[in-house]
Coordinates of C-alpha atoms in Angstrom, one line a residue:
Chain A
M1 CA 30.5 45.8 -78.4
R2 CA 29.4 42.2 -77.9
F3 CA 32.4 41.7 -75.6
F4 CA 31.3 44.5 -73.3
I5 CA 27.6 43.3 -73.4
D6 CA 28.7 39.8 -72.4
L7 CA 31.2 41.1 -69.8
R8 CA 28.5 43.2 -68.1
R9 CA 26.1 40.3 -68.1
S10 CA 28.7 37.9 -66.7
L11 CA 29.6 40.4 -63.9
R12 CA 25.9 40.9 -63.1
E13 CA 25.3 37.1 -63.1
A14 CA 28.4 36.5 -60.9
M15 CA 27.1 39.1 -58.4
V16 CA 23.7 37.4 -58.3
V17 CA 25.3 34.0 -57.7
F18 CA 27.5 35.5 -55.0
R19 CA 24.6 37.0 -53.2
R20 CA 22.3 34.0 -53.6
N21 CA 25.1 31.7 -52.3
G22 CA 25.6 34.0 -49.3
L23 CA 26.8 31.4 -46.8
V24 CA 28.8 29.3 -49.2
S25 CA 30.4 32.5 -50.6
L26 CA 31.3 33.5 -47.0
G27 CA 32.7 30.0 -46.4
C28 CA 34.8 30.2 -49.6
I29 CA 36.2 33.6 -48.6
V30 CA 37.0 32.4 -45.1
I31 CA 38.7 29.3 -46.4
S32 CA 40.6 31.3 -49.0
T33 CA 41.7 33.8 -46.4
V34 CA 42.9 31.1 -43.9
A35 CA 44.7 29.2 -46.7
L36 CA 46.3 32.2 -48.2
F37 CA 47.3 33.6 -44.8
S38 CA 49.0 30.3 -43.9
F39 CA 50.7 30.2 -47.3
S40 CA 51.9 33.8 -46.9
V41 CA 53.2 33.4 -43.4
I42 CA 55.1 30.2 -44.4
L43 CA 56.5 32.1 -47.4
L44 CA 57.4 35.1 -45.2
M45 CA 59.2 32.8 -42.7
A46 CA 61.0 31.0 -45.5
V47 CA 62.2 34.3 -46.8
Y48 CA 63.5 35.4 -43.4
V49 CA 65.1 32.0 -42.8
R50 CA 66.8 32.4 -46.2
F51 CA 68.0 35.9 -45.4
G52 CA 69.1 34.7 -42.0
T53 CA 71.2 31.9 -43.5
I54 CA 72.7 34.3 -46.0
S55 CA 73.5 36.7 -43.2
I56 CA 75.1 34.0 -41.1
G57 CA 76.9 32.7 -44.1
D58 CA 78.4 36.1 -44.7
R59 CA 80.1 35.8 -41.4
L60 CA 81.9 32.6 -42.4
N61 CA 85.0 34.4 -43.6
V62 CA 88.2 32.9 -44.8
T63 CA 91.4 34.6 -43.6
A64 CA 94.6 34.3 -45.7
F65 CA 97.7 35.3 -43.6
L66 CA 100.4 36.9 -45.7
E67 CA 104.1 36.7 -45.2
A68 CA 105.3 39.6 -43.0
T69 CA 108.2 40.5 -45.5
L70 CA 105.9 41.4 -48.4
T71 CA 106.1 44.9 -49.8
H72 CA 103.1 47.2 -50.2
E73 CA 102.9 46.5 -53.9
E74 CA 103.1 42.7 -53.4
V75 CA 100.3 42.9 -50.9
N76 CA 98.2 44.9 -53.4
T77 CA 98.9 42.3 -56.2
I78 CA 97.8 39.5 -53.9
L79 CA 94.7 41.4 -52.9
V80 CA 93.7 42.0 -56.6
R81 CA 94.3 38.3 -57.4
I82 CA 92.1 37.2 -54.5
R83 CA 89.4 39.6 -55.5
H84 CA 89.4 38.2 -59.0
L85 CA 88.9 34.7 -57.9
P86 CA 85.3 33.6 -59.0
E87 CA 84.6 32.2 -55.5
T88 CA 85.3 35.5 -53.8
K89 CA 82.5 37.8 -53.0
D90 CA 84.6 40.4 -51.1
A91 CA 88.2 40.7 -49.9
V92 CA 89.5 43.2 -47.3
Y93 CA 93.1 43.8 -46.3
V94 CA 93.7 43.8 -42.6
S95 CA 97.0 45.3 -41.5
P96 CA 98.8 44.0 -38.3
E97 CA 97.9 47.3 -36.6
E98 CA 94.1 46.9 -37.4
A99 CA 94.3 43.3 -36.3
L100 CA 95.8 44.4 -33.0
R101 CA 93.0 47.0 -32.5
E102 CA 90.3 44.4 -33.1
L103 CA 92.1 42.1 -30.7
K104 CA 92.2 44.8 -28.0
S105 CA 88.6 45.6 -28.5
K106 CA 87.7 42.0 -27.7
F107 CA 90.2 41.5 -24.9
H108 CA 90.3 44.8 -23.0
D109 CA 93.0 43.7 -20.4
L110 CA 95.5 42.8 -23.2
E111 CA 98.7 44.7 -22.7
I112 CA 100.8 44.4 -25.8
D113 CA 102.1 47.2 -28.1
A114 CA 103.5 45.3 -31.1
S115 CA 101.0 43.2 -33.1
P116 CA 101.7 39.5 -33.1
I117 CA 99.3 39.0 -36.0
P118 CA 100.8 39.0 -39.5
P119 CA 99.1 41.0 -42.3
S120 CA 96.0 39.2 -43.7
V121 CA 93.2 39.3 -46.2
R122 CA 89.7 38.6 -44.9
I123 CA 87.7 37.0 -47.7
T124 CA 83.9 36.6 -47.9
P125 CA 83.1 33.6 -50.1
G126 CA 80.3 34.0 -52.8
D127 CA 78.7 30.9 -51.2
T128 CA 79.5 28.7 -48.3
A129 CA 79.7 25.8 -50.8
Y130 CA 82.8 27.5 -52.4
V131 CA 84.9 27.5 -49.2
P132 CA 86.9 24.3 -49.9
V133 CA 87.8 25.4 -53.4
L134 CA 88.6 28.9 -52.2
I135 CA 90.9 27.6 -49.5
A136 CA 92.8 25.4 -51.9
Q137 CA 93.3 28.3 -54.3
L138 CA 94.5 30.7 -51.6
T139 CA 97.0 28.1 -50.2
E140 CA 98.6 28.0 -53.7
L141 CA 99.0 31.7 -53.9
E142 CA 102.6 33.0 -53.6
G143 CA 103.0 35.2 -50.5
V144 CA 100.2 33.5 -48.5
S145 CA 101.7 31.8 -45.5
S146 CA 98.6 30.1 -44.1
V147 CA 94.8 30.0 -44.5
T148 CA 92.3 29.6 -41.7
D149 CA 90.5 26.3 -42.4
I150 CA 86.7 26.7 -41.9
T151 CA 85.8 23.9 -44.3
E152 CA 84.1 21.8 -41.7
A153 CA 82.1 24.7 -40.3
A154 CA 81.2 25.8 -43.8
S155 CA 80.2 22.3 -44.9
N156 CA 78.1 21.9 -41.7
F157 CA 76.4 25.2 -42.3
F158 CA 76.0 24.4 -46.0
G159 CA 74.3 21.1 -45.1
I160 CA 71.9 22.9 -42.7
V161 CA 71.0 25.5 -45.3
Q162 CA 70.4 22.7 -47.9
I163 CA 68.1 20.7 -45.5
G164 CA 66.4 24.0 -44.5
T165 CA 65.8 24.9 -48.1
I166 CA 64.5 21.5 -49.1
L167 CA 62.2 21.5 -46.0
G168 CA 61.0 25.0 -46.8
I169 CA 60.2 24.2 -50.4
A170 CA 58.5 21.0 -49.4
L171 CA 56.4 22.8 -46.7
L172 CA 55.5 25.5 -49.2
L173 CA 54.5 23.0 -51.8
I174 CA 52.4 21.0 -49.3
F175 CA 50.7 24.2 -48.2
F176 CA 50.1 25.4 -51.7
A177 CA 48.7 22.0 -52.8
G178 CA 46.4 22.0 -49.7
F179 CA 45.4 25.6 -50.5
L180 CA 44.5 24.6 -54.1
F181 CA 42.5 21.6 -52.9
I182 CA 40.6 23.5 -50.3
V183 CA 39.8 26.5 -52.5
S184 CA 38.8 24.2 -55.4
A185 CA 36.6 22.1 -53.1
S186 CA 34.8 25.2 -51.7
T187 CA 34.4 26.8 -55.1
G188 CA 33.2 23.5 -56.4
I189 CA 30.5 23.4 -53.6
S190 CA 29.4 26.9 -54.6
I191 CA 29.1 25.9 -58.3
Y192 CA 27.5 22.5 -57.4
S193 CA 24.5 24.4 -56.0
F194 CA 24.0 26.0 -59.4
R195 CA 24.3 22.7 -61.5
R196 CA 20.6 22.8 -62.4
E197 CA 20.9 26.4 -63.6
I198 CA 24.0 25.5 -65.6
E199 CA 22.0 22.8 -67.3
I200 CA 19.2 25.3 -68.1
M201 CA 21.7 27.9 -69.4
Q202 CA 23.0 25.3 -71.9
L203 CA 19.5 24.3 -72.9
V204 CA 18.6 27.8 -74.0
G205 CA 21.7 28.0 -76.2
A206 CA 24.4 29.5 -73.9
S207 CA 27.9 28.8 -75.1
R208 CA 30.3 27.1 -72.7
T209 CA 32.2 30.4 -72.3
F210 CA 29.0 32.3 -71.5
V211 CA 28.1 29.7 -68.8
Q212 CA 31.6 29.6 -67.4
N213 CA 32.3 33.3 -67.2
P214 CA 30.1 34.2 -64.2
F215 CA 31.5 31.3 -62.2
I216 CA 35.1 32.1 -63.2
I217 CA 34.5 35.7 -62.1
L218 CA 33.0 34.3 -58.9
G219 CA 35.9 32.0 -58.1
S220 CA 38.4 34.8 -58.8
L221 CA 36.4 37.1 -56.5
Y222 CA 36.6 34.5 -53.7
G223 CA 40.4 34.3 -54.2
L224 CA 40.8 38.0 -54.5
I225 CA 38.8 38.9 -51.4
G226 CA 40.6 36.0 -49.5
A227 CA 43.9 37.4 -50.6
L228 CA 43.0 41.0 -49.5
L229 CA 41.8 39.8 -46.1
S230 CA 44.8 37.6 -45.6
S231 CA 47.1 40.5 -46.5
L232 CA 45.4 42.6 -43.7
F233 CA 46.2 39.8 -41.2
L234 CA 49.7 39.4 -42.6
I235 CA 50.8 43.0 -41.7
P236 CA 51.0 42.4 -37.9
S237 CA 52.5 39.0 -38.5
Y238 CA 55.2 40.5 -40.6
Q239 CA 56.0 43.0 -37.9
R240 CA 56.4 40.3 -35.3
I241 CA 58.5 38.1 -37.6
D242 CA 60.7 41.1 -38.6
N243 CA 61.2 42.1 -34.9
F244 CA 62.1 38.6 -34.0
Y245 CA 64.5 38.4 -36.9
H246 CA 66.3 41.6 -36.0
A247 CA 66.5 40.6 -32.3
F248 CA 68.0 37.3 -33.3
I249 CA 70.4 38.5 -35.9
A250 CA 71.9 41.8 -34.8
F251 CA 73.9 44.0 -37.2
D252 CA 72.3 42.3 -40.3
P253 CA 74.4 43.3 -43.3
I254 CA 71.4 42.7 -45.6
P255 CA 69.2 45.8 -46.0
L256 CA 65.9 44.0 -45.7
D257 CA 63.8 47.2 -46.1
E258 CA 65.1 47.6 -49.6
Y259 CA 63.5 44.3 -50.6
N260 CA 59.9 45.3 -49.9
I261 CA 59.3 41.8 -48.6
L262 CA 55.8 42.5 -47.4
S263 CA 54.5 44.2 -50.5
R264 CA 56.0 41.5 -52.7
I265 CA 54.3 38.8 -50.6
I266 CA 51.0 40.6 -50.7
L267 CA 51.2 41.0 -54.4
L268 CA 52.1 37.3 -54.8
A269 CA 49.1 36.4 -52.5
L270 CA 46.8 38.5 -54.6
L271 CA 48.0 36.8 -57.8
V272 CA 47.9 33.4 -56.3
G273 CA 44.4 34.0 -54.9
L274 CA 43.1 35.3 -58.2
A275 CA 44.7 32.5 -60.3
T276 CA 43.6 29.8 -57.9
G277 CA 40.1 31.0 -57.8
W278 CA 40.1 31.3 -61.6
I279 CA 41.5 27.8 -62.2
S280 CA 39.4 26.0 -59.5
A281 CA 36.2 27.7 -60.8
K282 CA 37.0 26.8 -64.4
Q283 CA 37.7 23.1 -63.4
S284 CA 34.6 22.9 -61.2
V285 CA 32.2 24.3 -63.8
R286 CA 33.7 22.1 -66.5
R287 CA 32.3 19.1 -64.7
Y288 CA 28.7 20.3 -65.2
L289 CA 29.2 21.3 -68.8
K290 CA 29.9 17.8 -69.9
Chain B
M1 CA -4.7 6.9 -92.7
K2 CA -1.3 6.1 -94.3
K3 CA 1.9 4.8 -93.0
G4 CA 5.6 5.1 -93.8
F5 CA 8.6 7.5 -94.1
E6 CA 8.8 9.9 -97.0
A7 CA 11.1 12.9 -96.7
K8 CA 10.2 15.9 -98.9
N9 CA 12.2 18.9 -99.9
S10 CA 10.0 21.2 -97.9
S11 CA 10.7 19.2 -94.7
I12 CA 12.1 21.4 -92.0
L13 CA 13.1 18.3 -89.9
I14 CA 14.3 15.0 -91.3
A15 CA 15.5 12.2 -89.0
K16 CA 17.2 9.3 -90.8
D17 CA 17.9 5.9 -89.1
L18 CA 18.7 7.4 -85.8
V19 CA 20.3 5.1 -83.3
K20 CA 21.2 5.8 -79.7
T21 CA 22.5 3.1 -77.3
Y22 CA 23.1 3.6 -73.6
P23 CA 25.6 1.3 -71.9
P24 CA 25.7 -1.6 -71.8
Y25 CA 23.4 -2.5 -74.7
Q26 CA 20.1 -0.6 -74.2
K27 CA 18.9 0.8 -77.5
A28 CA 16.9 3.9 -76.4
V29 CA 16.4 4.9 -80.1
N30 CA 16.5 2.2 -82.7
R31 CA 16.7 3.2 -86.4
I32 CA 14.0 5.9 -86.2
S33 CA 13.2 7.8 -89.4
F34 CA 10.6 10.5 -90.0
S35 CA 10.2 14.0 -91.4
V36 CA 8.3 17.1 -90.4
E37 CA 7.0 19.7 -92.8
K38 CA 7.3 23.4 -92.3
G39 CA 4.4 24.7 -90.2
E40 CA 3.3 21.2 -89.2
F41 CA 2.1 20.1 -85.7
V42 CA 3.3 16.5 -85.0
F43 CA 2.7 14.4 -82.0
I44 CA 5.2 11.7 -80.8
V45 CA 3.5 9.2 -78.5
G46 CA 4.7 6.2 -76.6
K47 CA 4.8 4.8 -73.1
S48 CA 7.5 5.7 -70.6
G49 CA 10.8 4.3 -71.8
A50 CA 9.6 4.3 -75.4
G51 CA 12.5 6.7 -76.3
K52 CA 10.6 10.0 -76.7
T53 CA 12.9 12.0 -74.4
T54 CA 16.0 10.5 -75.9
L55 CA 14.7 11.3 -79.4
F56 CA 14.1 14.9 -78.3
R57 CA 17.6 15.1 -76.8
L58 CA 19.0 14.0 -80.1
L59 CA 16.9 16.4 -82.1
S60 CA 17.9 19.3 -80.0
K61 CA 21.6 18.3 -79.9
Q62 CA 21.7 17.7 -76.2
E63 CA 23.1 14.3 -77.0
E64 CA 24.9 12.8 -80.0
A65 CA 23.4 9.9 -82.0
D66 CA 25.5 6.8 -82.4
S67 CA 24.5 6.7 -86.1
G68 CA 22.0 8.3 -88.4
Q69 CA 21.4 11.9 -89.6
I70 CA 19.3 14.8 -88.5
F71 CA 18.6 17.6 -91.0
I72 CA 17.1 20.8 -89.7
N73 CA 16.2 23.3 -92.4
G74 CA 18.5 21.3 -94.7
N75 CA 21.5 21.3 -92.4
D76 CA 22.9 18.0 -91.0
I77 CA 23.2 18.8 -87.4
T78 CA 24.9 15.5 -86.6
R79 CA 28.0 16.9 -88.4
I80 CA 28.2 19.8 -86.0
P81 CA 30.7 19.1 -83.1
P82 CA 29.0 18.7 -79.7
K83 CA 30.9 21.7 -78.4
R84 CA 29.0 23.9 -80.9
G85 CA 25.7 22.3 -80.2
Y86 CA 24.5 25.5 -78.5
L87 CA 24.3 27.1 -82.0
V88 CA 21.7 24.5 -83.0
R89 CA 19.8 25.0 -79.8
R90 CA 19.6 28.7 -80.5
E91 CA 17.6 27.9 -83.6
L92 CA 15.2 25.7 -81.7
G93 CA 12.8 26.1 -78.9
V94 CA 12.4 23.3 -76.3
V95 CA 9.7 23.0 -73.7
Y96 CA 10.1 20.5 -70.9
Q97 CA 7.7 18.7 -68.6
D98 CA 9.4 20.2 -65.5
F99 CA 9.5 23.7 -67.1
K100 CA 13.3 24.1 -66.4
L101 CA 13.0 27.7 -65.2
I102 CA 15.7 29.4 -63.2
H103 CA 14.0 30.0 -59.8
Y104 CA 16.0 33.0 -58.8
K105 CA 15.2 34.9 -62.0
T106 CA 11.9 36.7 -62.6
V107 CA 9.6 35.7 -65.5
Y108 CA 11.1 38.5 -67.6
E109 CA 14.7 37.5 -66.8
N110 CA 14.0 33.8 -67.5
I111 CA 12.7 34.7 -71.0
S112 CA 15.3 37.3 -71.7
Y113 CA 18.1 34.9 -70.8
A114 CA 17.6 33.0 -74.0
L115 CA 18.5 36.3 -75.9
E116 CA 21.2 37.4 -73.5
V117 CA 23.2 34.3 -74.3
Q118 CA 23.3 35.5 -77.9
S119 CA 24.6 38.9 -76.9
V120 CA 21.4 40.6 -78.0
P121 CA 21.3 44.3 -76.8
D122 CA 19.0 45.1 -73.9
R123 CA 16.7 47.4 -76.0
K124 CA 15.9 44.6 -78.5
I125 CA 15.5 42.1 -75.7
R126 CA 12.9 44.3 -74.0
K127 CA 10.9 44.6 -77.2
K128 CA 11.0 40.8 -78.0
V129 CA 10.2 39.7 -74.4
D130 CA 7.3 42.1 -74.2
E131 CA 5.9 40.7 -77.5
V132 CA 6.2 37.1 -76.3
L133 CA 4.8 37.9 -72.9
Q134 CA 1.7 39.1 -74.6
V135 CA 1.4 35.9 -76.7
V136 CA 1.4 33.8 -73.5
E137 CA -0.7 36.4 -71.7
L138 CA 1.7 36.9 -68.8
S139 CA 2.6 40.6 -69.2
H140 CA 1.2 41.3 -65.7
K141 CA 3.5 38.6 -64.2
R142 CA 6.8 39.8 -65.7
K143 CA 8.4 40.6 -62.3
A144 CA 7.1 37.4 -60.6
L145 CA 9.4 34.6 -59.6
P146 CA 8.6 31.2 -61.1
L147 CA 7.8 29.6 -57.7
T148 CA 5.1 32.1 -57.1
L149 CA 3.3 31.0 -60.3
S150 CA 0.9 28.1 -60.9
G151 CA 2.1 25.1 -63.0
G152 CA 0.2 26.3 -66.0
E153 CA 1.8 29.8 -65.7
Q154 CA 5.2 28.3 -65.3
Q155 CA 4.8 26.3 -68.5
R156 CA 3.6 29.4 -70.3
V157 CA 6.8 31.1 -69.2
A158 CA 8.8 28.2 -70.5
I159 CA 6.9 28.4 -73.8
A160 CA 7.6 32.1 -74.0
R161 CA 11.3 31.5 -73.5
A162 CA 11.2 28.9 -76.2
L163 CA 9.4 31.2 -78.6
V164 CA 11.4 34.4 -78.0
N165 CA 14.1 33.4 -80.5
R166 CA 11.5 32.8 -83.2
P167 CA 12.6 29.1 -83.5
L168 CA 12.5 27.0 -86.6
I169 CA 10.9 24.2 -84.6
L170 CA 9.4 24.1 -81.2
F171 CA 10.0 20.8 -79.4
A172 CA 7.8 20.1 -76.4
D173 CA 8.6 17.1 -74.3
E174 CA 5.5 16.1 -72.4
P175 CA 4.6 19.8 -71.7
T176 CA 1.3 18.8 -70.0
G177 CA 2.7 15.9 -68.0
N178 CA 2.7 17.9 -64.7
L179 CA -0.6 19.7 -65.3
D180 CA -4.3 18.9 -64.7
W181 CA -6.7 18.5 -67.6
D182 CA -8.0 22.0 -67.8
T183 CA -4.6 23.6 -67.7
S184 CA -3.3 21.0 -70.2
W185 CA -6.0 22.0 -72.6
E186 CA -5.2 25.7 -72.1
I187 CA -1.5 25.0 -72.9
L188 CA -2.5 23.0 -75.9
K189 CA -4.6 25.8 -77.2
L190 CA -1.6 28.1 -76.8
F191 CA 0.5 25.7 -78.8
M192 CA -2.2 25.6 -81.5
A193 CA -2.2 29.4 -81.6
I194 CA 1.5 29.4 -82.0
N195 CA 1.3 26.8 -84.7
C196 CA -1.3 28.9 -86.5
Q197 CA 1.3 31.7 -86.7
G198 CA 3.6 29.4 -88.6
T199 CA 5.8 27.8 -86.0
T200 CA 6.5 24.1 -86.5
I201 CA 5.7 22.1 -83.4
V202 CA 6.8 18.6 -82.4
M203 CA 5.3 17.5 -79.2
A204 CA 5.7 14.3 -77.2
T205 CA 2.8 13.2 -75.0
H206 CA 1.2 10.1 -73.6
N207 CA -2.1 11.9 -73.0
E208 CA -4.5 9.8 -75.1
K209 CA -7.4 12.2 -74.5
L210 CA -5.4 15.1 -76.1
L211 CA -4.5 13.0 -79.1
Q212 CA -8.1 12.0 -79.6
L213 CA -9.2 15.6 -79.5
M214 CA -6.5 17.0 -81.7
K215 CA -6.4 14.4 -84.5
L216 CA -3.0 15.5 -85.8
R217 CA -0.2 13.4 -87.4
T218 CA 1.2 11.1 -84.8
I219 CA 4.4 9.1 -84.6
V220 CA 4.2 6.1 -82.3
L221 CA 7.2 4.8 -80.5
E222 CA 7.7 1.5 -78.7
Q223 CA 10.9 0.3 -77.0
G224 CA 12.9 2.8 -79.0
K225 CA 11.4 1.9 -82.4
K226 CA 8.9 3.7 -84.6
T227 CA 6.1 1.3 -84.8
D228 CA 3.4 3.4 -86.4
E229 CA 2.7 6.7 -88.0
I230 CA -0.8 7.9 -88.1
F231 CA -2.0 10.6 -90.6
Y232 CA -5.5 12.1 -90.1

């Protein structure tokens, strides 16, 4: 009962402070919106870049050419062994006839009837970092005559992905720290204008929790409204980024729609906005409680 | 007239050897001891910087003493952790020279706030606030904002807020400091009426004229020390 009485009073007090601090409240919401929108866009871009690299990485296949004299059973045994390698994500057998069809589809004026390409297994590595190990293991397999060496391409790609990942994380952290600082500062300004009232509240016997609660609700409200507004702006940005991505990477094997990227980022933005508002308000009001 | 410190069992407030030093070495309160009986009206006098406000802040647990003890109704409040100081303040009423009213709250809301912080239900709050508004004769101004009131009226609101909890002791730190003589006298009469109903009052003032008129027990402070105690 006491809890509900206090909660109702804290909510009412938070609304009073929100209204009385009209301009500062508006400023806090705008700042939260801009900061959360920037954070969400950077996060969205980071997600698409990550998917892009995975998608490109998937096309870095290793081909193991088999000896032409192998029986059907022997080919099957090799295929099973390759599929069981821990570095293998997927392995597909390509017969000489299929290889010829692919070749003809790329070079239309090619006039040959017998396939010059031996039977092969096309392997997708679990990660581009596994390529050197995978090639070494394939080379040692009995019945494998040669393996296409894409180690250099893979290591270059792996390097780019690593740099991209580090840069992405650094950028996200910088943005997040900036966001925290800006939201804390603006919430702090809002609470600063109530420092006298905070002192009076304590003088009449209000507990720390009772004094803090309205301001924590206020901070959370700033964060929540900021997150909702930033989500509204994020929807058109998402569509643009998504269109650009699909124009850039055609025939993407990753079913992006299944990941609900937008709704996940919106949910994250709401949580981040709420938590940041909460924490920054708690920190700011603590200063005046000492 | 007699002098000296003598704490009795019926004392509602006992201060023993209170010391408070502000950095670097300024002793704002220096080994002050005194006691106040239940229902008593005591003045604390002294010039600016004598230590009156610091003493009040120690007595109402707004600050912690470096050493010494404070007993309120037999409980040593110096042993209560500062974080729980609000529990002590709920048992006391404090009135300040600058009223310390929340400007965006109405007279009613300012008074009721002292009860709201204790999770008192609205129905009880209404009853108590109405009673106390009658005591300070401000029932007709319940919806007014403090800044629309005169200085005397604002101080009466502050007194009502201090009284609404039925405090064990009412501390008043220069409550007439910002008021003209007539208004000061009105406020003092109000304090007298409250005291007559049994509330213990400890009031700081440097208004000599009031002291001469009242002729009540007076503790004199100078440079943080108790230099005299006058009993009429």
